[in-house]
Amino acid sequence: MDLPVDEWKSYILQKWSLLPKSIQVTISTAETLHDLFLHSSPLLQPEDEMFLKRLSGGYLVGKDPDASLFYREKGNQKFQAKDYMGAAVLYSKGVSHSGPSSTDISLCYANRSAALFHLGQYEICLKDIVRAQTHGYPERLQPKLLLRKAECLVTLGRPQEASQTVTDLESSFAAKPTLSASQFQILQRTLCRVKVKVQEKENLPEIFPEALTKTFEGVDLREENEQIPGASSSVSLHIDPLKGRYLVATKDILPGELLVKEDAFVSVLNPGEVPLRPRGLESKWDIQVTNGDLHCHRCLRHTLAPVPCDGCSYAKYCSQECMQQAWDRYHSVECSLGALLLTLGVFCHVALRSTLLARFEDVGKVTKKLCGEMSNQGICLPESKNPVQTLKYDLGGEGDKKDKAVETPIPGCDINGKYERNYNAIFHLLPHTENHSPEHKFLCALSVSALCRQLEAAGLQAFTTDLKPTKLKAAEPPVLCAELSVWGVAMLRHMLQLQCNAQAITTIQQTGSKESLITDTRRVRLATALFPVVSLLNHSCSPNTSVSFIGTIATIRASQLIRSGQEILHCYGPHESRMGVAERRQKLRSQYFFDCDCPPCEREKQRPSAGPGRGAFRCHRCRALLQGDDVLSCSGPACMESVSRDLLVSRLQDLQRQVGAAQKHLRNGRLEVAIQLLLGCQSDAESFLSAEHSVVGEIEDALAQAYAALGDWEKSATHLQKSLQVVEVHHGPSSVEMGHELFKLAQVFFNGNDPFLLSC
C-alpha cells in the first residue's frame, strides 16, 4: 500500500541480489541522494519496465462504456432491493467509467439522483439532476426527472422554484405527448401530488439561511504564532543536536487547548484494497466499495455523489471546483499514470505530487542542495529565469545575494526565522538515507526512475513553465524539463522521508448493520499526508496531545495540563496502553530509527514485570495468574498447578473460532443462537483467561450487541460495562477507543430510557 506491490518488490529485490558485488557496494555507500539516483537509475532495463507495465495493466483505471453499463445494472438491482446506499455507490462507479456528454453518464447521474432522493439527500439529488440534463439525458425520460426535481424543491422549502418546475413539466406534456397512456397516468398522479405540496409550502418562509447549512469544521486558533503559522502562540520552535526540531510550551497550557490547526501540504487518498483485474471475463469489474468511492480525492470529504475526472475512472471529487483545482495543480500529470501509481504505492504517489505542488512556489533556493550535489559530479545545469519551471537553484540575481547573506539556524525556516508551511519545510524533513537498508533505497530509486521515464515517454505537462489554470481537457504534448534527473532526486528524497514523516489521516467509520439501534465504529486510515508543523512534534509513548482530522486539516489539542517549558509530544503509533515496552521500542526502532527513552519506557524497563499482563492466562483452580515460558506455573502461594503454554494457546485459538462463529450468527440476525454460543464462550474464557484479556472484552461486547438487538437494554448495558473495563486496561481511560465504548453505552442507556444513567 505505502510501498510498491509485492510483485514489484520481489522483482527488484531479486534484481538486487543478482547485481555484481561492486555495484551493490557503490550504491550502498553512496554519500548523497544524487549519487544513489545516478548509480541506480541506469540499472532499470527495458525488460524491467515491461514487467512493471504488465503489473500496472491489472488495474482498471480508464474509461470503459461496458463497465458503465455493468455498474448501472448492478445499481438497479440494489435500488429494486431498496438498498439505496449500495445503489448510489454502484451508480457512481458507472459515472466514473462513462465518457463526458454521453448517454451512459446521463443515465447513471439520473439513476443516482433517484437513490439520493430516497436517502433524503435532496441538495445533491438536485445537483445530479442538473448533471444528467447537462450530459444529454434522453428527452423521453425528462418528465420523471423534472418530477423528482420538483419534489426535492418542495421538501427543501423552495416552493417558487418547485412551482416553475411543475409549470415547465405541464408545458412539456402538452407540447410533446411522447408517453404511453399508462406512463402518462402515473406521472399525472405524481404531478397532482406534487402540486398540492407546492401550494401548501408556497406561503411559508424559508427557515434556514444558507450560512447555517454549512458544515461546522472546528474553531480557529485563539492566537496564531507569528513565527509558526498554523501553530498556537503558546508554543515555540527549538532545535537540539539529538532531538532535532521540536515544540515547547511558552506558558501553561490547559487540557483541550488547540495547539495546531494545519492543512496538509500534500495528501494522497489511501486507495484501500484496490483489486487487480481478474483474468476471467465473468468478474471483470469489481463491486467492492473502497475509500476512493466515498471520499474526494483532493479534500478527502465524504461524498455520496462524486464527480469523476473526465480522463480516468479512478480520480473522483466532491465537486467540480475540487476537480478543477486538482487538475490544475497535479492531476493533469497524474491522470494517465493512475495504474502505475497504484502499482508503485502511496509513498511514490506522494513524492510525485509533492514535486508537482512545488512548481507553484519559488523553490529554486530550497533545492540548492540538490543542484549542489549535481555540480559536485561535474554536471552543469542551464540557467532558468522561471523559478517554477524546475527544481533548480537560481544562481544569479537578487536571490543569490540574499542566500549568501543569511544562513537560517533552524532548517525549514526562512531568512527571518519564520517556519512556513511550504515546500521549504517539506524539503528539510529528514530522509534518514543512512538508516535505510541498501535494498530499500534501491527499490525506491528504481521505482522513481520508472516513474520519471513514464513521465518523459508520455510527454506530459509535468515540468513546464506554463502553470496558468487550464480547462479540463487533453493538453498538447509539451517539452519536458531538461533537468528531469533533478526531479528524480527530489522524488527519491520525498519517498525516503515518508517512512518517518508521513502522517496517516484517519477517520471514524461506522460498522455493522445500518438498521441496528446501537452503532459501532472503528478508526480507519483515509490518506497519507505531509504536515510541516505536525512533523515538528517528537514522540512519546504517553503523549500530552491528541490529534484529529477534518478532511485534510489536522488539529492537535492538549490532552492534559502542559506546563510552561515542557515539550509538546505526539504519539507515532506505539502507545503504552496498546503494547508493552519491548514491542514499542522494536516498532519505533524499525520505522523511525531511534530508541525511545520516554518516561513510560524508562519506567517499564526498570519494572518489566509490573502489571498483570493484558493477554495473560490464569489458573483454572485458584484463578491466580500463570507465569513462565514453555510451561506455565500458578503464581498462587498455595497452588502447585502447571500447564503447557502450547495447550493454552490451542484452547485460545479454539475459543476465538467459536467467538467468530457466534459473531457471524449475530450479523445474520440469529440472535438466540449467537447468545447461547457467546455465553458458552464466556464460561470457557473465565476458566483460563485473565479478566483483562482482549478476547474476554470481545465476548462481552458481542453479548451487549445481541441483547441490544433484542431490546434487553439492561443486560446489554451490563455486558458493555464489562467490555469497557477491558478496553480501559488495554487503551487507557482517556483513549479514543474508550470514548467509542462510552458512546455505545450512552446509546444503550438512551434506548433503555434511563435518564439517570445518561446524566451521570
Short mmCIF file of N, CA and C in Angstrom, two decimals, residues 114-259:
data_model
loop_
_atom_site.label_atom_id
_atom_site.label_comp_id
_atom_site.label_asym_id
_atom_site.label_seq_id
_atom_site.Cartn_x
_atom_site.Cartn_y
_atom_site.Cartn_z
N ALA A 114 -32.06 9.39 -8.15
CA ALA A 114 -33.20 8.67 -7.56
C ALA A 114 -32.80 8.03 -6.23
N ALA A 115 -31.61 7.40 -6.20
CA ALA A 115 -31.13 6.79 -4.96
C ALA A 115 -30.92 7.85 -3.88
N LEU A 116 -30.34 8.99 -4.27
CA LEU A 116 -30.09 10.06 -3.32
C LEU A 116 -31.40 10.64 -2.79
N PHE A 117 -32.43 10.69 -3.64
CA PHE A 117 -33.74 11.18 -3.20
C PHE A 117 -34.28 10.29 -2.09
N HIS A 118 -34.16 8.98 -2.27
CA HIS A 118 -34.66 8.04 -1.25
C HIS A 118 -33.81 8.08 0.02
N LEU A 119 -32.56 8.53 -0.10
CA LEU A 119 -31.70 8.67 1.07
C LEU A 119 -31.89 10.01 1.78
N GLY A 120 -32.77 10.84 1.23
CA GLY A 120 -33.02 12.15 1.84
C GLY A 120 -31.95 13.18 1.54
N GLN A 121 -31.12 12.91 0.54
CA GLN A 121 -30.04 13.84 0.17
C GLN A 121 -30.53 14.73 -0.98
N TYR A 122 -31.42 15.66 -0.64
CA TYR A 122 -32.15 16.39 -1.68
C TYR A 122 -31.27 17.41 -2.42
N GLU A 123 -30.36 18.05 -1.72
CA GLU A 123 -29.49 19.04 -2.37
C GLU A 123 -28.61 18.38 -3.44
N ILE A 124 -27.95 17.29 -3.05
CA ILE A 124 -27.08 16.65 -4.04
C ILE A 124 -27.89 15.89 -5.09
N CYS A 125 -29.12 15.52 -4.74
CA CYS A 125 -30.02 14.94 -5.74
C CYS A 125 -30.28 15.96 -6.84
N LEU A 126 -30.55 17.22 -6.45
CA LEU A 126 -30.77 18.29 -7.44
C LEU A 126 -29.54 18.49 -8.33
N LYS A 127 -28.36 18.42 -7.71
CA LYS A 127 -27.13 18.59 -8.50
C LYS A 127 -26.99 17.48 -9.53
N ASP A 128 -27.33 16.25 -9.13
CA ASP A 128 -27.25 15.14 -10.08
C ASP A 128 -28.27 15.26 -11.20
N ILE A 129 -29.43 15.82 -10.89
CA ILE A 129 -30.44 16.05 -11.93
C ILE A 129 -29.89 17.03 -12.97
N VAL A 130 -29.26 18.10 -12.49
CA VAL A 130 -28.66 19.08 -13.40
C VAL A 130 -27.55 18.43 -14.22
N ARG A 131 -26.75 17.58 -13.57
CA ARG A 131 -25.66 16.91 -14.30
C ARG A 131 -26.21 15.99 -15.37
N ALA A 132 -27.28 15.27 -15.05
CA ALA A 132 -27.89 14.37 -16.04
C ALA A 132 -28.37 15.17 -17.24
N GLN A 133 -29.00 16.30 -17.00
CA GLN A 133 -29.51 17.13 -18.10
C GLN A 133 -28.36 17.73 -18.90
N THR A 134 -27.31 18.17 -18.20
CA THR A 134 -26.15 18.77 -18.88
C THR A 134 -25.49 17.78 -19.83
N HIS A 135 -25.46 16.51 -19.43
CA HIS A 135 -24.79 15.49 -20.25
C HIS A 135 -25.72 14.84 -21.27
N GLY A 136 -26.91 15.42 -21.50
CA GLY A 136 -27.77 14.94 -22.58
C GLY A 136 -28.73 13.83 -22.20
N TYR A 137 -29.35 13.96 -21.02
CA TYR A 137 -30.34 12.95 -20.61
C TYR A 137 -31.45 12.86 -21.65
N PRO A 138 -31.85 11.65 -22.06
CA PRO A 138 -32.83 11.48 -23.15
C PRO A 138 -34.12 12.27 -22.92
N GLU A 139 -34.61 12.90 -23.97
CA GLU A 139 -35.81 13.73 -23.91
C GLU A 139 -37.02 12.98 -23.38
N ARG A 140 -37.17 11.73 -23.83
CA ARG A 140 -38.36 10.95 -23.47
C ARG A 140 -38.42 10.64 -21.97
N LEU A 141 -37.27 10.71 -21.28
CA LEU A 141 -37.24 10.40 -19.85
C LEU A 141 -37.25 11.64 -18.96
N GLN A 142 -37.25 12.82 -19.58
CA GLN A 142 -37.16 14.06 -18.82
C GLN A 142 -38.30 14.26 -17.81
N PRO A 143 -39.57 13.87 -18.13
CA PRO A 143 -40.68 14.16 -17.19
C PRO A 143 -40.44 13.62 -15.78
N LYS A 144 -40.00 12.36 -15.64
CA LYS A 144 -39.81 11.83 -14.28
C LYS A 144 -38.64 12.51 -13.57
N LEU A 145 -37.65 12.98 -14.35
CA LEU A 145 -36.54 13.71 -13.75
C LEU A 145 -37.02 15.06 -13.21
N LEU A 146 -37.90 15.73 -13.97
CA LEU A 146 -38.43 17.01 -13.53
C LEU A 146 -39.35 16.85 -12.32
N LEU A 147 -40.11 15.76 -12.29
CA LEU A 147 -40.95 15.50 -11.12
C LEU A 147 -40.10 15.32 -9.86
N ARG A 148 -39.00 14.59 -10.00
CA ARG A 148 -38.09 14.39 -8.86
C ARG A 148 -37.50 15.73 -8.41
N LYS A 149 -37.17 16.56 -9.39
CA LYS A 149 -36.64 17.88 -9.07
C LYS A 149 -37.66 18.71 -8.30
N ALA A 150 -38.94 18.67 -8.74
CA ALA A 150 -39.98 19.43 -8.06
C ALA A 150 -40.18 18.94 -6.62
N GLU A 151 -40.15 17.62 -6.43
CA GLU A 151 -40.32 17.07 -5.08
C GLU A 151 -39.17 17.49 -4.17
N CYS A 152 -37.96 17.49 -4.70
CA CYS A 152 -36.81 17.94 -3.91
C CYS A 152 -36.97 19.41 -3.50
N LEU A 153 -37.37 20.24 -4.44
CA LEU A 153 -37.52 21.67 -4.16
C LEU A 153 -38.60 21.92 -3.12
N VAL A 154 -39.69 21.15 -3.20
CA VAL A 154 -40.76 21.29 -2.21
C VAL A 154 -40.24 20.92 -0.83
N THR A 155 -39.53 19.78 -0.75
CA THR A 155 -39.02 19.30 0.54
C THR A 155 -38.02 20.27 1.13
N LEU A 156 -37.24 20.94 0.27
CA LEU A 156 -36.23 21.89 0.74
C LEU A 156 -36.82 23.27 1.05
N GLY A 157 -38.14 23.40 0.90
CA GLY A 157 -38.77 24.68 1.22
C GLY A 157 -38.52 25.75 0.17
N ARG A 158 -38.49 25.36 -1.09
CA ARG A 158 -38.29 26.31 -2.19
C ARG A 158 -39.48 26.22 -3.15
N PRO A 159 -40.66 26.66 -2.70
CA PRO A 159 -41.90 26.43 -3.46
C PRO A 159 -41.96 27.17 -4.79
N GLN A 160 -41.36 28.37 -4.86
CA GLN A 160 -41.42 29.12 -6.12
C GLN A 160 -40.70 28.35 -7.24
N GLU A 161 -39.52 27.82 -6.92
CA GLU A 161 -38.78 27.05 -7.92
C GLU A 161 -39.53 25.76 -8.27
N ALA A 162 -40.13 25.15 -7.25
CA ALA A 162 -40.90 23.93 -7.50
C ALA A 162 -42.08 24.21 -8.40
N SER A 163 -42.77 25.34 -8.17
CA SER A 163 -43.92 25.72 -8.99
C SER A 163 -43.50 25.93 -10.44
N GLN A 164 -42.34 26.58 -10.65
CA GLN A 164 -41.86 26.81 -12.01
C GLN A 164 -41.53 25.48 -12.70
N THR A 165 -40.95 24.55 -11.93
CA THR A 165 -40.62 23.22 -12.49
C THR A 165 -41.90 22.49 -12.91
N VAL A 166 -42.96 22.59 -12.08
CA VAL A 166 -44.24 21.96 -12.40
C VAL A 166 -44.82 22.57 -13.67
N THR A 167 -44.75 23.90 -13.78
CA THR A 167 -45.25 24.58 -14.98
C THR A 167 -44.50 24.11 -16.22
N ASP A 168 -43.18 24.02 -16.10
CA ASP A 168 -42.37 23.53 -17.23
C ASP A 168 -42.76 22.11 -17.61
N LEU A 169 -43.04 21.30 -16.62
CA LEU A 169 -43.40 19.91 -16.87
C LEU A 169 -44.75 19.81 -17.58
N GLU A 170 -45.72 20.61 -17.16
CA GLU A 170 -47.04 20.61 -17.81
C GLU A 170 -46.94 21.09 -19.25
N SER A 171 -46.09 22.07 -19.47
CA SER A 171 -45.88 22.56 -20.85
C SER A 171 -45.26 21.48 -21.70
N SER A 172 -44.34 20.72 -21.08
CA SER A 172 -43.69 19.63 -21.82
C SER A 172 -44.69 18.55 -22.19
N PHE A 173 -45.61 18.23 -21.27
CA PHE A 173 -46.66 17.23 -21.56
C PHE A 173 -47.51 17.67 -22.75
N ALA A 174 -47.87 18.96 -22.74
CA ALA A 174 -48.76 19.47 -23.79
C ALA A 174 -48.06 19.53 -25.15
N ALA A 175 -46.79 19.91 -25.12
CA ALA A 175 -46.07 20.09 -26.40
C ALA A 175 -45.63 18.77 -27.01
N LYS A 176 -45.19 17.81 -26.17
CA LYS A 176 -44.65 16.55 -26.69
C LYS A 176 -45.24 15.37 -25.95
N PRO A 177 -46.42 14.94 -26.33
CA PRO A 177 -47.05 13.78 -25.67
C PRO A 177 -46.42 12.48 -26.13
N THR A 178 -45.19 12.24 -25.67
CA THR A 178 -44.45 11.05 -26.13
C THR A 178 -44.65 9.84 -25.24
N LEU A 179 -45.36 10.00 -24.12
CA LEU A 179 -45.51 8.89 -23.18
C LEU A 179 -46.69 8.01 -23.55
N SER A 180 -46.61 6.76 -23.14
CA SER A 180 -47.76 5.85 -23.30
C SER A 180 -48.86 6.27 -22.32
N ALA A 181 -50.06 5.75 -22.54
CA ALA A 181 -51.20 6.14 -21.70
C ALA A 181 -50.97 5.79 -20.24
N SER A 182 -50.43 4.59 -19.97
CA SER A 182 -50.21 4.17 -18.58
C SER A 182 -49.13 5.02 -17.91
N GLN A 183 -48.05 5.30 -18.65
CA GLN A 183 -46.98 6.13 -18.09
C GLN A 183 -47.49 7.54 -17.79
N PHE A 184 -48.34 8.04 -18.72
CA PHE A 184 -48.87 9.39 -18.55
C PHE A 184 -49.74 9.48 -17.31
N GLN A 185 -50.56 8.45 -17.08
CA GLN A 185 -51.45 8.45 -15.91
C GLN A 185 -50.64 8.43 -14.60
N ILE A 186 -49.59 7.61 -14.57
CA ILE A 186 -48.74 7.55 -13.36
C ILE A 186 -48.10 8.90 -13.08
N LEU A 187 -47.55 9.51 -14.13
CA LEU A 187 -46.90 10.80 -13.95
C LEU A 187 -47.90 11.89 -13.57
N GLN A 188 -49.12 11.81 -14.13
CA GLN A 188 -50.14 12.80 -13.80
C GLN A 188 -50.52 12.72 -12.32
N ARG A 189 -50.64 11.50 -11.81
CA ARG A 189 -50.98 11.33 -10.39
C ARG A 189 -49.87 11.91 -9.50
N THR A 190 -48.63 11.61 -9.88
CA THR A 190 -47.50 12.14 -9.11
C THR A 190 -47.46 13.66 -9.19
N LEU A 191 -47.73 14.17 -10.39
CA LEU A 191 -47.72 15.61 -10.59
C LEU A 191 -48.77 16.30 -9.73
N CYS A 192 -49.96 15.71 -9.64
CA CYS A 192 -51.02 16.27 -8.81
C CYS A 192 -50.60 16.31 -7.34
N ARG A 193 -49.94 15.25 -6.90
CA ARG A 193 -49.50 15.20 -5.51
C ARG A 193 -48.46 16.28 -5.24
N VAL A 194 -47.55 16.48 -6.18
CA VAL A 194 -46.52 17.50 -6.03
C VAL A 194 -47.13 18.89 -6.02
N LYS A 195 -48.14 19.13 -6.87
CA LYS A 195 -48.78 20.45 -6.94
C LYS A 195 -49.45 20.79 -5.61
N VAL A 196 -50.05 19.79 -4.98
CA VAL A 196 -50.66 20.03 -3.67
C VAL A 196 -49.60 20.43 -2.66
N LYS A 197 -48.47 19.72 -2.69
CA LYS A 197 -47.38 20.05 -1.76
C LYS A 197 -46.86 21.46 -2.01
N VAL A 198 -46.77 21.85 -3.29
CA VAL A 198 -46.29 23.19 -3.63
C VAL A 198 -47.21 24.25 -3.05
N GLN A 199 -48.52 24.04 -3.21
CA GLN A 199 -49.50 25.00 -2.69
C GLN A 199 -49.41 25.12 -1.17
N GLU A 200 -49.17 24.00 -0.50
CA GLU A 200 -49.07 24.04 0.96
C GLU A 200 -47.83 24.79 1.41
N LYS A 201 -46.75 24.68 0.62
CA LYS A 201 -45.47 25.27 1.03
C LYS A 201 -45.30 26.72 0.55
N GLU A 202 -46.13 27.13 -0.42
CA GLU A 202 -45.88 28.36 -1.14
C GLU A 202 -45.80 29.60 -0.25
N ASN A 203 -46.63 29.63 0.78
CA ASN A 203 -46.70 30.82 1.62
C ASN A 203 -45.79 30.76 2.84
N LEU A 204 -45.04 29.68 2.98
CA LEU A 204 -44.16 29.55 4.14
C LEU A 204 -42.80 30.17 3.84
N PRO A 205 -42.24 30.92 4.78
CA PRO A 205 -40.90 31.50 4.57
C PRO A 205 -39.83 30.43 4.66
N GLU A 206 -38.67 30.68 4.04
CA GLU A 206 -37.54 29.76 4.16
C GLU A 206 -37.00 29.86 5.58
N ILE A 207 -36.80 28.71 6.21
CA ILE A 207 -36.45 28.67 7.62
C ILE A 207 -34.95 28.83 7.84
N PHE A 208 -34.17 28.14 7.04
CA PHE A 208 -32.73 28.10 7.29
C PHE A 208 -31.96 28.91 6.26
N PRO A 209 -31.31 29.98 6.66
CA PRO A 209 -30.45 30.69 5.72
C PRO A 209 -29.29 29.80 5.30
N GLU A 210 -28.75 30.09 4.13
CA GLU A 210 -27.70 29.23 3.57
C GLU A 210 -26.50 29.11 4.48
N ALA A 211 -26.18 30.19 5.19
CA ALA A 211 -24.98 30.17 6.05
C ALA A 211 -25.09 29.12 7.15
N LEU A 212 -26.31 28.85 7.61
CA LEU A 212 -26.47 27.91 8.71
C LEU A 212 -26.41 26.46 8.26
N THR A 213 -26.50 26.24 6.94
CA THR A 213 -26.47 24.86 6.46
C THR A 213 -25.05 24.36 6.22
N LYS A 214 -24.06 25.25 6.32
CA LYS A 214 -22.68 24.84 6.07
C LYS A 214 -22.16 24.02 7.23
N THR A 215 -21.34 23.06 6.91
CA THR A 215 -20.78 22.18 7.94
C THR A 215 -19.82 22.94 8.84
N PHE A 216 -19.98 22.73 10.15
CA PHE A 216 -19.07 23.34 11.11
C PHE A 216 -17.78 22.54 11.15
N GLU A 217 -16.67 23.22 10.90
CA GLU A 217 -15.41 22.50 10.76
C GLU A 217 -14.40 22.85 11.85
N GLY A 218 -14.87 23.19 13.01
CA GLY A 218 -13.94 23.42 14.12
C GLY A 218 -13.54 24.87 14.24
N VAL A 219 -13.11 25.23 15.41
CA VAL A 219 -12.73 26.61 15.69
C VAL A 219 -11.30 26.86 15.24
N ASP A 220 -10.97 28.14 15.08
CA ASP A 220 -9.62 28.52 14.71
C ASP A 220 -8.76 28.66 15.96
N LEU A 221 -7.46 28.82 15.74
CA LEU A 221 -6.54 29.05 16.85
C LEU A 221 -6.91 30.37 17.53
N ARG A 222 -6.82 30.36 18.87
CA ARG A 222 -7.15 31.58 19.61
C ARG A 222 -6.20 32.71 19.22
N GLU A 223 -4.93 32.39 19.12
CA GLU A 223 -3.93 33.38 18.71
C GLU A 223 -2.84 32.65 17.95
N GLU A 224 -2.70 32.94 16.66
CA GLU A 224 -1.74 32.21 15.82
C GLU A 224 -0.32 32.69 16.08
N ASN A 225 0.60 31.75 16.01
CA ASN A 225 2.01 32.03 16.23
C ASN A 225 2.58 32.79 15.04
N GLU A 226 3.24 33.90 15.29
CA GLU A 226 3.78 34.72 14.21
C GLU A 226 4.92 34.02 13.48
N GLN A 227 5.66 33.18 14.20
CA GLN A 227 6.81 32.51 13.59
C GLN A 227 6.49 31.11 13.07
N ILE A 228 5.36 30.55 13.51
CA ILE A 228 4.97 29.20 13.07
C ILE A 228 3.50 29.23 12.66
N PRO A 229 3.18 29.69 11.45
CA PRO A 229 1.78 29.73 11.02
C PRO A 229 1.13 28.35 11.14
N GLY A 230 -0.06 28.33 11.68
CA GLY A 230 -0.75 27.06 11.91
C GLY A 230 -0.59 26.54 13.32
N ALA A 231 0.30 27.18 14.09
CA ALA A 231 0.51 26.78 15.49
C ALA A 231 0.05 27.89 16.42
N SER A 232 -0.23 27.52 17.66
CA SER A 232 -0.67 28.48 18.67
C SER A 232 0.50 29.33 19.13
N SER A 233 0.18 30.53 19.62
CA SER A 233 1.21 31.39 20.19
C SER A 233 1.73 30.83 21.52
N SER A 234 1.11 29.75 21.99
CA SER A 234 1.54 29.13 23.26
C SER A 234 2.75 28.22 23.09
N VAL A 235 3.26 28.09 21.87
CA VAL A 235 4.41 27.19 21.64
C VAL A 235 5.51 27.94 20.90
N SER A 236 6.72 27.41 21.02
CA SER A 236 7.86 27.97 20.29
C SER A 236 8.70 26.84 19.72
N LEU A 237 9.45 27.14 18.67
CA LEU A 237 10.26 26.16 17.96
C LEU A 237 11.69 26.16 18.47
N HIS A 238 12.21 24.96 18.76
CA HIS A 238 13.59 24.80 19.24
C HIS A 238 14.29 23.73 18.41
N ILE A 239 15.61 23.68 18.53
CA ILE A 239 16.38 22.64 17.85
C ILE A 239 17.46 22.12 18.79
N ASP A 240 17.72 20.81 18.67
CA ASP A 240 18.69 20.15 19.54
C ASP A 240 19.46 19.15 18.69
N PRO A 241 20.78 19.00 18.92
CA PRO A 241 21.57 18.06 18.11
C PRO A 241 21.03 16.63 18.15
N LEU A 242 20.46 16.23 19.28
CA LEU A 242 19.97 14.86 19.41
C LEU A 242 18.49 14.75 19.05
N LYS A 243 17.69 15.69 19.51
CA LYS A 243 16.24 15.61 19.31
C LYS A 243 15.79 16.23 18.00
N GLY A 244 16.64 17.03 17.37
CA GLY A 244 16.22 17.73 16.16
C GLY A 244 15.31 18.89 16.51
N ARG A 245 14.37 19.23 15.61
CA ARG A 245 13.44 20.33 15.84
C ARG A 245 12.29 19.84 16.72
N TYR A 246 11.80 20.70 17.60
CA TYR A 246 10.70 20.30 18.46
C TYR A 246 9.99 21.55 18.99
N LEU A 247 8.78 21.35 19.51
CA LEU A 247 7.97 22.46 20.02
C LEU A 247 7.92 22.40 21.54
N VAL A 248 7.94 23.58 22.16
CA VAL A 248 7.93 23.71 23.62
C VAL A 248 6.85 24.70 24.02
N ALA A 249 6.16 24.43 25.13
CA ALA A 249 5.13 25.34 25.65
C ALA A 249 5.79 26.60 26.20
N THR A 250 5.26 27.76 25.80
CA THR A 250 5.79 29.03 26.31
C THR A 250 5.01 29.51 27.53
N LYS A 251 3.91 28.82 27.84
CA LYS A 251 3.13 29.12 29.04
C LYS A 251 2.35 27.88 29.42
N ASP A 252 1.71 27.88 30.56
CA ASP A 252 0.90 26.74 30.96
C ASP A 252 -0.26 26.57 29.98
N ILE A 253 -0.46 25.34 29.51
CA ILE A 253 -1.50 25.04 28.53
C ILE A 253 -2.51 24.11 29.17
N LEU A 254 -3.77 24.48 29.12
CA LEU A 254 -4.83 23.70 29.74
C LEU A 254 -5.27 22.56 28.83
N PRO A 255 -5.80 21.47 29.41
CA PRO A 255 -6.32 20.37 28.59
C PRO A 255 -7.40 20.87 27.63
N GLY A 256 -7.35 20.41 26.40
CA GLY A 256 -8.33 20.81 25.39
C GLY A 256 -7.92 22.00 24.56
N GLU A 257 -6.86 22.72 24.96
CA GLU A 257 -6.45 23.90 24.20
C GLU A 257 -5.93 23.49 22.83
N LEU A 258 -6.35 24.24 21.81
CA LEU A 258 -5.94 23.97 20.43
C LEU A 258 -4.52 24.49 20.21
N LEU A 259 -3.62 23.59 19.83
CA LEU A 259 -2.20 23.94 19.67
C LEU A 259 -1.78 24.05 18.21
#
